[in-house]
């Protein structure tokens, strides 16, 4: 079956530090990959996505590249801000005509950024 | 345009009590989903619906029932709550199942069963 593994958290950084959150996956076929972010007290929001190998998703200064050879989709940001403090979820979906759009999530990584 | 809303935001139940969580979306989406979020486990799909009047089981359906009588509403019911159902519940909706269609999430309901 499909599965997503994220690096253990929590992650604590100072403002302007470089961020990497690792994500690896196991899936049949060719999944699409996502990063969702959950700010305190809110629901999940789509941060970025990539639908095929070597695609790079990017948004709000965050980037992730779909690496099929290493089955990875690591999230990076060059300079984090206090407002980036949130929980980050890596997820995948496998395509298919009968798919109901099921997302498989990783366990989430808590990021705290200090001034 | 409120997006996806959930009521209530918080609830405490005693073991054996029942309750219904309401999800409403104003985006005319066909697909709706109920997930639970537990520490260290990410989100897991409980039930989903591909249209008004239809429901189906997800990964962890035991102890829950759902109904989709109106296209904009998706109800999650707990008939006899158990401490194992202490969790944060998220509803989501989507236009379709193709990758281009994003799932939009509600703010969540935090349920504690004592």
Tab-separated table of N, CA and C in Angstrom, chain A residues 19 21 35 37 39 47-48 56-64 75-81 83-85 88 111:
chain	number	residue	atom	x	y	z
A	19	UNK	N	15.567	25.957	5.943
A	19	UNK	CA	14.677	24.880	6.376
A	19	UNK	C	14.712	23.724	5.383
A	21	UNK	N	12.626	19.909	5.419
A	21	UNK	CA	11.803	18.865	6.035
A	21	UNK	C	11.770	17.697	5.052
A	35	UNK	N	2.587	19.092	-0.489
A	35	UNK	CA	2.856	19.579	0.848
A	35	UNK	C	1.678	20.445	1.275
A	37	UNK	N	0.071	22.742	4.653
A	37	UNK	CA	0.479	23.449	5.860
A	37	UNK	C	-0.763	23.717	6.715
A	39	UNK	N	-1.711	26.073	9.856
A	39	UNK	CA	-1.385	27.122	10.808
A	39	UNK	C	-2.209	26.923	12.081
A	47	UNK	N	0.081	23.812	0.069
A	47	UNK	CA	1.227	24.705	-0.051
A	47	UNK	C	1.840	24.606	-1.452
A	48	UNK	N	2.095	23.375	-1.906
A	48	UNK	CA	2.632	23.177	-3.248
A	48	UNK	C	2.423	21.724	-3.639
A	56	UNK	N	9.217	20.587	-10.039
A	56	UNK	CA	9.459	21.349	-8.817
A	56	UNK	C	8.212	22.141	-8.507
A	57	UNK	N	7.665	21.936	-7.317
A	57	UNK	CA	6.569	22.760	-6.839
A	57	UNK	C	7.130	23.904	-6.015
A	58	UNK	N	6.487	25.073	-6.097
A	58	UNK	CA	6.981	26.202	-5.316
A	58	UNK	C	5.834	27.135	-4.964
A	59	UNK	N	5.955	27.761	-3.786
A	59	UNK	CA	4.933	28.700	-3.329
A	59	UNK	C	5.442	29.374	-2.070
A	60	UNK	N	5.244	30.671	-1.959
A	60	UNK	CA	5.588	31.436	-0.749
A	60	UNK	C	7.044	31.233	-0.341
A	61	UNK	N	7.946	30.998	-1.271
A	61	UNK	CA	9.349	30.810	-0.956
A	61	UNK	C	9.719	29.376	-0.636
A	62	UNK	N	8.734	28.495	-0.534
A	62	UNK	CA	8.973	27.065	-0.305
A	62	UNK	C	9.125	26.355	-1.652
A	63	UNK	N	9.972	25.329	-1.664
A	63	UNK	CA	10.163	24.524	-2.860
A	63	UNK	C	10.277	23.056	-2.498
A	64	UNK	N	9.878	22.201	-3.423
A	64	UNK	CA	10.090	20.759	-3.268
A	64	UNK	C	10.181	20.156	-4.659
A	75	UNK	N	10.894	19.275	1.492
A	75	UNK	CA	10.458	20.680	1.488
A	75	UNK	C	11.616	21.561	1.936
A	76	UNK	N	11.860	22.673	1.224
A	76	UNK	CA	12.951	23.575	1.561
A	76	UNK	C	12.490	25.025	1.489
A	77	UNK	N	13.126	25.839	2.332
A	77	UNK	CA	12.943	27.282	2.249
A	77	UNK	C	14.248	27.930	2.676
A	78	UNK	N	14.677	28.902	1.915
A	78	UNK	CA	15.991	29.482	2.149
A	78	UNK	C	16.073	30.350	3.387
A	79	UNK	N	14.980	31.001	3.776
A	79	UNK	CA	15.014	31.923	4.899
A	79	UNK	C	13.622	31.938	5.545
A	80	UNK	N	13.503	31.257	6.671
A	80	UNK	CA	12.180	31.127	7.298
A	80	UNK	C	11.849	32.378	8.116
A	81	UNK	N	10.551	32.584	8.300
A	81	UNK	CA	10.038	33.693	9.093
A	81	UNK	C	9.197	33.139	10.251
A	83	UNK	N	6.271	33.752	10.873
A	83	UNK	CA	4.947	33.422	10.347
A	83	UNK	C	4.888	32.054	9.665
A	84	UNK	N	6.032	31.426	9.455
A	84	UNK	CA	6.059	30.075	8.877
A	84	UNK	C	5.825	28.995	9.933
A	85	UNK	N	5.762	29.383	11.181
A	85	UNK	CA	5.515	28.417	12.251
A	85	UNK	C	4.169	27.734	12.015
A	88	UNK	N	3.545	20.939	9.025
A	88	UNK	CA	3.678	20.667	7.598
A	88	UNK	C	3.461	19.180	7.354
A	111	UNK	N	6.882	22.891	12.955
A	111	UNK	CA	7.969	23.861	12.782
A	111	UNK	C	7.688	25.074	13.664
